[in-house]
mmCIF file of C-alpha atoms in Angstrom:
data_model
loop_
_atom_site.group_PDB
_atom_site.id
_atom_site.type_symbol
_atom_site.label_atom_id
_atom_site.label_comp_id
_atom_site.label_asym_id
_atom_site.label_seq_id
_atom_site.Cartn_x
_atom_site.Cartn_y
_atom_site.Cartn_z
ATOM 1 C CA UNK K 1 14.143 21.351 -13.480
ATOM 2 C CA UNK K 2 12.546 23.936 -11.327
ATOM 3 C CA UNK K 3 9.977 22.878 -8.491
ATOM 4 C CA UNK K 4 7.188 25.860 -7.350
ATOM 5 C CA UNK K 5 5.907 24.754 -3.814
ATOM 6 C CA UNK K 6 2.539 25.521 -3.381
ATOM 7 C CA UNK K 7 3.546 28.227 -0.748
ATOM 8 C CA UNK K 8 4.926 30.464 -3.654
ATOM 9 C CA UNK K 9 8.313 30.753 -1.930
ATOM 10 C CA UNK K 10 10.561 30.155 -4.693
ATOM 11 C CA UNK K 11 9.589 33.401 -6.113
ATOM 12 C CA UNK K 12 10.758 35.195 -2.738
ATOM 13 C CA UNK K 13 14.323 36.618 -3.293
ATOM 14 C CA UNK K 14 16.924 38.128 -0.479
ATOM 15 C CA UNK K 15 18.413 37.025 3.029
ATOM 16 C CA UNK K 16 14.995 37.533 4.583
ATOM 17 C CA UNK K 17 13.098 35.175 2.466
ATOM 18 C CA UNK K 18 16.042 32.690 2.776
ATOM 19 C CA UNK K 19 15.926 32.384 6.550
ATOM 20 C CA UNK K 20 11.940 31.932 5.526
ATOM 21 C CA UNK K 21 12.390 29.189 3.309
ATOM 22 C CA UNK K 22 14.958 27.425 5.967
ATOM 23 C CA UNK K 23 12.286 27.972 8.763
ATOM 24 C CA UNK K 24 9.284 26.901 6.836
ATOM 25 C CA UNK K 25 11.327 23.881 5.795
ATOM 26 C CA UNK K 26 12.437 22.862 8.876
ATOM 27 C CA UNK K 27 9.074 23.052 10.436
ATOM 28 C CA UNK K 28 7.516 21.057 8.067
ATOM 29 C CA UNK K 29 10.082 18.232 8.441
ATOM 30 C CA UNK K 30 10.112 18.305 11.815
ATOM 31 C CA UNK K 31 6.345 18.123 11.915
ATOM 32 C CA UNK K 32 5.984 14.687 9.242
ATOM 33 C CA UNK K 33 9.581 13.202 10.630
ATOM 34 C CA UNK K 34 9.214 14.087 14.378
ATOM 35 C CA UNK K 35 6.982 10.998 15.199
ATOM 36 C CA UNK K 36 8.569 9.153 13.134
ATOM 37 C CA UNK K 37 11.798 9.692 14.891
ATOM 38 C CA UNK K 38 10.512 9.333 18.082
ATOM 39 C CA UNK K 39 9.134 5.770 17.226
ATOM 40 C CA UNK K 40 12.408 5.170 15.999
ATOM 41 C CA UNK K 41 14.590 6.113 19.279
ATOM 42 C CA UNK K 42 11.572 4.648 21.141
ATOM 43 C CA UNK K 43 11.651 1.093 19.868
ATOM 44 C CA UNK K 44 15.646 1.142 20.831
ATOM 45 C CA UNK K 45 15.058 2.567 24.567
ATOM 46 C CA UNK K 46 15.029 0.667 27.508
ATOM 47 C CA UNK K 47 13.383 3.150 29.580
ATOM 48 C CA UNK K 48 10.854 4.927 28.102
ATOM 49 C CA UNK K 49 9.235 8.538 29.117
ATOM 50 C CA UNK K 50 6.149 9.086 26.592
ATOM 51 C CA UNK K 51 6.706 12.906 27.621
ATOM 52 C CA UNK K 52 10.247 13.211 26.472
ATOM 53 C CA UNK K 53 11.244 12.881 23.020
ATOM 54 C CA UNK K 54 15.105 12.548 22.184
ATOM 55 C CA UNK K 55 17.025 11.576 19.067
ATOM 56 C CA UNK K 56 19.160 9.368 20.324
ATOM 57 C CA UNK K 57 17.953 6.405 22.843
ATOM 58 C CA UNK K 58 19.242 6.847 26.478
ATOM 59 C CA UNK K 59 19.462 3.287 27.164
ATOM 60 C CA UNK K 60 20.190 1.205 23.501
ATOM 61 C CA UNK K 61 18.689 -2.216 23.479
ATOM 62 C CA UNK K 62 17.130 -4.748 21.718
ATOM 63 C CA UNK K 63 15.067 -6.123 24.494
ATOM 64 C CA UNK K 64 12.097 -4.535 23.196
ATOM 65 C CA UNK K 65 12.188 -6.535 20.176
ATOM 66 C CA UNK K 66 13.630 -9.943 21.850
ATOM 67 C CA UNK K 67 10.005 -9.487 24.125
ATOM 68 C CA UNK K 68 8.183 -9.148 20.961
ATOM 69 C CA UNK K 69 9.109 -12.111 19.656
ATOM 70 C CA UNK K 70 8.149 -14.088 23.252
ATOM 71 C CA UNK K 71 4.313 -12.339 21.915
ATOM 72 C CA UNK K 72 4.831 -14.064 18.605
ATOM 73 C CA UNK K 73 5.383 -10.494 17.114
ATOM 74 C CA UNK K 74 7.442 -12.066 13.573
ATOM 75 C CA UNK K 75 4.753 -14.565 13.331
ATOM 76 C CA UNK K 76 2.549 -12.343 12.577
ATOM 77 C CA UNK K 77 5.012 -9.810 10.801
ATOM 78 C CA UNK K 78 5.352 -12.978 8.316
ATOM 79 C CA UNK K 79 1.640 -13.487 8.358
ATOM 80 C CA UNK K 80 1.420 -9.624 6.622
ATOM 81 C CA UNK K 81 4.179 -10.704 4.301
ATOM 82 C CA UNK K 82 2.573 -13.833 2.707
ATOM 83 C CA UNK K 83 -0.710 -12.014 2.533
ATOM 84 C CA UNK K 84 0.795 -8.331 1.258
ATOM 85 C CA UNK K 85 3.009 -10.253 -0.892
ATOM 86 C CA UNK K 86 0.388 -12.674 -2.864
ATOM 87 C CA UNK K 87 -2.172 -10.180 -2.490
ATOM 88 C CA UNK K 88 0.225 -7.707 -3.978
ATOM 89 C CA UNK K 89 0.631 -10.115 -6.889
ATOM 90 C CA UNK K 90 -2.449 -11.039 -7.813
ATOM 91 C CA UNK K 91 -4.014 -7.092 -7.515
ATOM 92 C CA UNK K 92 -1.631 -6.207 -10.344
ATOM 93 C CA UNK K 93 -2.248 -8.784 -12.524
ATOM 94 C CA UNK K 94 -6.061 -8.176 -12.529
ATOM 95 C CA UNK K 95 -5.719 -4.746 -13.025
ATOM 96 C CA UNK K 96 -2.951 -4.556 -16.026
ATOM 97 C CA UNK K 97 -5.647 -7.247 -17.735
ATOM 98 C CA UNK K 98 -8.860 -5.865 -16.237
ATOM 99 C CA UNK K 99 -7.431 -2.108 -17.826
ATOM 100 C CA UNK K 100 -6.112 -3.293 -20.856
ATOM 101 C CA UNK K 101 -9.731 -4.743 -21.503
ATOM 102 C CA UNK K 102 -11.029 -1.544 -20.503
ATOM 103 C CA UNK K 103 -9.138 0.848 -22.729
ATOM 104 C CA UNK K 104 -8.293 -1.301 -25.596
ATOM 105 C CA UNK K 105 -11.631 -3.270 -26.245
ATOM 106 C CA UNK K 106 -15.402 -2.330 -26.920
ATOM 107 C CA UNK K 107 -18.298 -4.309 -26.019
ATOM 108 C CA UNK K 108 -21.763 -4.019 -24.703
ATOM 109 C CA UNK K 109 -22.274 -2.970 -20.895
ATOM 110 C CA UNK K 110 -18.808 -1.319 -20.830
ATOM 111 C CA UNK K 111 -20.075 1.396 -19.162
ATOM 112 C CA UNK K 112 -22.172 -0.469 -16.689
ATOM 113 C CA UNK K 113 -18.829 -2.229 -15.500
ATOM 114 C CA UNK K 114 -16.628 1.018 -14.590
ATOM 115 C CA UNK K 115 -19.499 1.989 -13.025
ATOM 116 C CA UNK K 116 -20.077 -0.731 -10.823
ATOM 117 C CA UNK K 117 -16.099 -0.768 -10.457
ATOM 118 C CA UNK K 118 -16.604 3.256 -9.551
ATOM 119 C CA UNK K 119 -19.598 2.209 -6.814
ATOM 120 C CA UNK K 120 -16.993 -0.422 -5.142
ATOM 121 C CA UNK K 121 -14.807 2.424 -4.155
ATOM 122 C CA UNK K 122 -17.373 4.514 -2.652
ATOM 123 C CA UNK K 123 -18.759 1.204 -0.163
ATOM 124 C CA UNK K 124 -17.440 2.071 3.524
ATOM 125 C CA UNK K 125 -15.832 -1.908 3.981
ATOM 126 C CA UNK K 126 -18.196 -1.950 7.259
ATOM 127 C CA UNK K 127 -21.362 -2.341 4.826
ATOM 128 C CA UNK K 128 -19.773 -5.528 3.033
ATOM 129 C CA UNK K 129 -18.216 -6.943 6.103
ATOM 130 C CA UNK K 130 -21.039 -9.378 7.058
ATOM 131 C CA UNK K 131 -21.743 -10.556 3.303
ATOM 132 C CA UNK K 132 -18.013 -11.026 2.769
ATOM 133 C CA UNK K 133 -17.825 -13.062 5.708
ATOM 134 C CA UNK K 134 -20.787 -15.283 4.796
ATOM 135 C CA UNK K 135 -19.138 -15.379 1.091
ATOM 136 C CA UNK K 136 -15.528 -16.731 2.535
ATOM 137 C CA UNK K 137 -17.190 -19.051 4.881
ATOM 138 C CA UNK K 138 -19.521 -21.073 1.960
ATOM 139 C CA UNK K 139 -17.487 -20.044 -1.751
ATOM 140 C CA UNK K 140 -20.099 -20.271 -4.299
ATOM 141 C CA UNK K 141 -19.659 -23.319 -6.773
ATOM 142 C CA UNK K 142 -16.624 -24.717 -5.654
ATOM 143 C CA UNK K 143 -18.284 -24.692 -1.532
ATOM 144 C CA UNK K 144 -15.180 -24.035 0.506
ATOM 145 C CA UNK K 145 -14.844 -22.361 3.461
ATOM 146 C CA UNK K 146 -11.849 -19.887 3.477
ATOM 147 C CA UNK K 147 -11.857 -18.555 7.491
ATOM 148 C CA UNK K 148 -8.679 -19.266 9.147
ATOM 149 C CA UNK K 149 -6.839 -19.555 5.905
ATOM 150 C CA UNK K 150 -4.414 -17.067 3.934
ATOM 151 C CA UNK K 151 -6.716 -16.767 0.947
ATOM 152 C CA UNK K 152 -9.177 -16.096 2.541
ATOM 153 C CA UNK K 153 -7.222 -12.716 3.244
ATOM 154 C CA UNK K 154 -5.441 -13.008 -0.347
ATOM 155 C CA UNK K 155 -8.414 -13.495 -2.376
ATOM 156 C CA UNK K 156 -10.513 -10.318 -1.306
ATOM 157 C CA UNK K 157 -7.603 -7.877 -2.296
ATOM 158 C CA UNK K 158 -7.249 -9.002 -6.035
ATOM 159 C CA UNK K 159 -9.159 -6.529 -7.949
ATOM 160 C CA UNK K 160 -9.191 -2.918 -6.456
ATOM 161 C CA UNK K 161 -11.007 -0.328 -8.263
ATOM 162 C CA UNK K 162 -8.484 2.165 -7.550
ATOM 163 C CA UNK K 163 -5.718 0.572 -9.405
ATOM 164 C CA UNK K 164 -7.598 -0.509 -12.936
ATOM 165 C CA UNK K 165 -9.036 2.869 -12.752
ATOM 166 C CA UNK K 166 -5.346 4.368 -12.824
ATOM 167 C CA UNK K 167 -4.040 1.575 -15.070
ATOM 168 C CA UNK K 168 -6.911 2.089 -17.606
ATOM 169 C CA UNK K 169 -6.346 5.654 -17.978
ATOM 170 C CA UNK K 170 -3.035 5.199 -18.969
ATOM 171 C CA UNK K 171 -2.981 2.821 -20.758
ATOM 172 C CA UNK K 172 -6.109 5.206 -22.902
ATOM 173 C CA UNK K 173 -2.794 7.395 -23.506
ATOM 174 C CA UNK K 174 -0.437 4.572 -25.013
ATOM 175 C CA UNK K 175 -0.825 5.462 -28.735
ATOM 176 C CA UNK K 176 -2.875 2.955 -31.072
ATOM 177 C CA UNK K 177 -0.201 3.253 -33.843
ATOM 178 C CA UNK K 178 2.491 1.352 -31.622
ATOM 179 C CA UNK K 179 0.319 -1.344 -31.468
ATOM 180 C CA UNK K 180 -0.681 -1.728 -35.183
ATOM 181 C CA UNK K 181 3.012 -1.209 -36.067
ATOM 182 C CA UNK K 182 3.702 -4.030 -33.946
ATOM 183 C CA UNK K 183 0.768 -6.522 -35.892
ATOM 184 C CA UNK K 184 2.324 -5.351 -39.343
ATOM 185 C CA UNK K 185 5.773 -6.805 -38.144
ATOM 186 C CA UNK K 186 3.953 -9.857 -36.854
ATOM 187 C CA UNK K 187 3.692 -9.500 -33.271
ATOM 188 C CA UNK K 188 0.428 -11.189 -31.771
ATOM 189 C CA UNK K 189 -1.666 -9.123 -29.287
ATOM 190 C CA UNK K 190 -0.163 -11.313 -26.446
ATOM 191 C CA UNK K 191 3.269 -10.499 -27.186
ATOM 192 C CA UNK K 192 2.146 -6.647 -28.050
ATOM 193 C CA UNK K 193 0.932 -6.109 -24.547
ATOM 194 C CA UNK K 194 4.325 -7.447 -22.780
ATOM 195 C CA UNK K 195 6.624 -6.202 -25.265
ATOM 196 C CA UNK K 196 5.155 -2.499 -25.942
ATOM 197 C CA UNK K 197 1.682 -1.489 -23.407
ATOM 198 C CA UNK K 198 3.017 -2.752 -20.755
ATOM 199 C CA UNK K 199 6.461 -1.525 -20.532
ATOM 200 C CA UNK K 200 5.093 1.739 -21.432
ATOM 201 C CA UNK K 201 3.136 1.463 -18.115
ATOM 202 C CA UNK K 202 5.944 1.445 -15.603
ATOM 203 C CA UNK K 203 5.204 4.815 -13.798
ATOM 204 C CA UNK K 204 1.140 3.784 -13.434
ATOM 205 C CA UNK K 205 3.036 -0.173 -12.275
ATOM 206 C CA UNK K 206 4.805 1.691 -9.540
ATOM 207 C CA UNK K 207 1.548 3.880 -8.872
ATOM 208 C CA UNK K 208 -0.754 0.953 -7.712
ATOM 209 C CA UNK K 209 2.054 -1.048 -6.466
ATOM 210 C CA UNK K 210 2.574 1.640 -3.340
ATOM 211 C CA UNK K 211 -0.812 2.432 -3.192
ATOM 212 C CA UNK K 212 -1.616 -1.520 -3.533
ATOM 213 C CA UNK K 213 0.806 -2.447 -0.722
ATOM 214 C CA UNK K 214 -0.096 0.082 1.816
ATOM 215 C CA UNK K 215 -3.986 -0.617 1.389
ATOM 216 C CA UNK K 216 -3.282 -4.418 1.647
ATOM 217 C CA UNK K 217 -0.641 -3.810 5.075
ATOM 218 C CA UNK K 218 -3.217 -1.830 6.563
ATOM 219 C CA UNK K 219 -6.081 -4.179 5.968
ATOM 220 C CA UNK K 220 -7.761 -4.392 9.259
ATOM 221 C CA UNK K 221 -11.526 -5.609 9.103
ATOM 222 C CA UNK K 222 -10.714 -8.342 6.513
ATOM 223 C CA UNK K 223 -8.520 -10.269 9.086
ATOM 224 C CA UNK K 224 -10.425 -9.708 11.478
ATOM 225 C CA UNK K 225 -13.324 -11.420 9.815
ATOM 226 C CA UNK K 226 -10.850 -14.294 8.459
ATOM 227 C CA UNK K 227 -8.371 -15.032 10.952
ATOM 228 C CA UNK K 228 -10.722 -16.339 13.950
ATOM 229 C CA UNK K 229 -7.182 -18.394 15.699
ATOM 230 C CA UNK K 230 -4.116 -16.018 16.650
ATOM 231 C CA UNK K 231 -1.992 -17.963 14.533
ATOM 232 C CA UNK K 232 -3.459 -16.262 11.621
ATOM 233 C CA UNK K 233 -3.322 -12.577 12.402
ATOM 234 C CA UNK K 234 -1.806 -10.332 10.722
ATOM 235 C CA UNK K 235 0.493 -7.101 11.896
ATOM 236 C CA UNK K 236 -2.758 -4.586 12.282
ATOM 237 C CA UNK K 237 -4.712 -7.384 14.549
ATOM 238 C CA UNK K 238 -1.637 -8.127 16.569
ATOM 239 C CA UNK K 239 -1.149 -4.508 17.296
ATOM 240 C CA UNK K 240 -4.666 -4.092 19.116
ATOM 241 C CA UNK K 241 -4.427 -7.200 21.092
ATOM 242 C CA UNK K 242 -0.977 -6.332 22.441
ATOM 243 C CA UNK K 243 -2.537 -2.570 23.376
ATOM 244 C CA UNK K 244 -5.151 -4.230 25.216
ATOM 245 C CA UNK K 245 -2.902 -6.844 26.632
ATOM 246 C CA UNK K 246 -1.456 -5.029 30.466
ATOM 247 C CA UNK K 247 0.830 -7.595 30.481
ATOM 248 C CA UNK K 248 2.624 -6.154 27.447
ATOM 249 C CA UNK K 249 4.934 -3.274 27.987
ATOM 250 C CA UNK K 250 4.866 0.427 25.913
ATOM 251 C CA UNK K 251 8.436 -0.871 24.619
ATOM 252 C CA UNK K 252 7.116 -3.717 22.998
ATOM 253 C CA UNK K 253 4.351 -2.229 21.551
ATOM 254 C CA UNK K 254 6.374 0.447 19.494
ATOM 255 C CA UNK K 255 8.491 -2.157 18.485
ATOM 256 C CA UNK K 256 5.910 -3.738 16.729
ATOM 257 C CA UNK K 257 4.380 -0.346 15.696
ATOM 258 C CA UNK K 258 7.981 0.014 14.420
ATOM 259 C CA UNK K 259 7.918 -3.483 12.590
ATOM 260 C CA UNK K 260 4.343 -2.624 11.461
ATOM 261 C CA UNK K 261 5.750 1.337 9.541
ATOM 262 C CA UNK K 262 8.977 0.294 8.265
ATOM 263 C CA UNK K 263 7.589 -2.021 5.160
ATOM 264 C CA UNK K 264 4.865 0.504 3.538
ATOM 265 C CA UNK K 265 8.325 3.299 4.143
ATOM 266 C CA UNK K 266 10.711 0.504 2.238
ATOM 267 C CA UNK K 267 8.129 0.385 -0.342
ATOM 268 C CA UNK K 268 7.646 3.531 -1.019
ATOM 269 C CA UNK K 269 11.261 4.422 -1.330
ATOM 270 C CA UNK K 270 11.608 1.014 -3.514
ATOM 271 C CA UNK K 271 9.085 2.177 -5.958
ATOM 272 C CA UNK K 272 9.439 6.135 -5.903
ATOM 273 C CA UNK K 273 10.878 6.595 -8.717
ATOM 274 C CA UNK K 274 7.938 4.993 -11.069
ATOM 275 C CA UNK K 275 5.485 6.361 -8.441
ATOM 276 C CA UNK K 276 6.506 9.895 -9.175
ATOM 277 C CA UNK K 277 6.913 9.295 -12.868
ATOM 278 C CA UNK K 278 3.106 7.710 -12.394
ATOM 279 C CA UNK K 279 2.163 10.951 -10.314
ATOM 280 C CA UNK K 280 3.214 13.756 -12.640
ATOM 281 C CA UNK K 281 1.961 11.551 -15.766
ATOM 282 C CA UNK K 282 -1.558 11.471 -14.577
ATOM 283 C CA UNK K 283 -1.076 15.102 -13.581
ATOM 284 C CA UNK K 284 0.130 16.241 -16.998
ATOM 285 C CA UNK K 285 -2.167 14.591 -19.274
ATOM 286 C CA UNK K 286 -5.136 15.313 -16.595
#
């Protein structure tokens, strides 16, 4: 399989364009891994220069993250992992349904919904920040307040426009004949959709689940509305109070900056393969 980077440098032949290609590469990489790296040996250093950057850690110690956890840094690491993790959950399962609705069935005002779905996406959160709130504080019907609780946090992240928009255009490009094979031999539409659509939709699956998790991790004003006690922060709060915090020292801080990067990079890597697949899918029937 042969990969053309947008550069145009595969088709550059010779010694010259060699060296080229190494130096290009190796800019680029140090460019998108360099702070990376730096976080890295950072979070491991007991002394720490924020002019000097080294790839290996002078002084190697765990202090940094032993401190953290005096600052209740894993409570709140935790606190991002029940809310990613449900939140997570519940996202996909709207959307597969939401999108199977979408691109399977016809009914009146169809249009009217992915367009309000469409309008969602473009809404800065700022503008729904103060309704939100007064929604989570009073639920309609069922009149319970969810500030200071995980669902609160959980709740808001189950549908995303973004990811029924991607899982209803491909699931458009499943072919209708699999499914009416599937009635003829008997299979209900229940049993159609786990057994045949959905397994068909692994790449768009691994699609919203890294661009699910990362928008979830990084949620910033919904916690901030929710969690009014410490106890229920998350990651992304926790980070700005221990900035703002002089007691706190740099080390600790890029430990949990450290703490805070490492899940959305393990999740990428867990679900590259189907987010790729998803990528160049959408790409190739675009």
């Amino acid at each position: 399989m042969r990969f053309d980077s947008a550069l145009g440098l595969e088709s550059r032949k010779g010694p010259l364009a060699t060296t080229g290609k190494i130096l290009v590469y190796s800019m680029m990489v140090l460019v998108f891994t360099g702070p990376l790296v730096g976080l890295l040996v950072s979070a491991f250093s007991k002394t720490l220069d924020p002019t000097s950057f080294t790839l290996w850690p002078d002084e190697f110690t765990l202090e940094n993250f032993t401190q953290a956890a005096d600052k209740n840094v894993y409570l709140y690491l935790f606190n991002s992992f029940v809310v990613v993790g449900f939140g997570l959950a519940l996202q996909m399962v709207v959307s597969v349904f939401a999108a199977y609705s979408l691109a399977r069935k016809r009914f009146r005002g169809m249009s009217f919904v992915m367009l309000i779905m469409l309008a969602t996406m473009m809404l800065p959160e700022e503008i729904i920040a103060i309704p939100l709130s007064l929604v989570l504080a009073d639920m309609p019907v069922i009149h319970a307040n969810l500030i200071n609780s995980y669902a609160g946090m959980i709740l808001p992240v189950g549908a995303w426009g973004f990811s029924i928009l991607v899982m209803t255009e491909f699931m458009k490009e499943v072919p209708v004949e699999l499914e009416e094979a599937a009635k003829i031999d008997g299979a209900g539409e229940l049993r159609t959709f786990f057994t045949i659509i959905l397994p068909l939709c692994k790449p768009a699956l691994g699609v919203i689940g890294v661009f699910g998790f990362t928008m979830i991790w990084d949620q910033y004003l919904l916690p901030l509305i929710v969690a009014n006690e410490s106890e229920h922060w998350t990651l992304p709060i926790a980070l700005r109070s221990l900035r703002s915090d002089e007691e706190v020292g740099i080390g600790v801080l890029l430990a949990a900056s450290l703490l805070a990067l490492l899940p959305s990079v393990i999740a990428f890597l867990a679900f590259q393969r189907q987010f790729m697949r998803g990528l160049t899918s959408g790409a190739i029937k675009g």
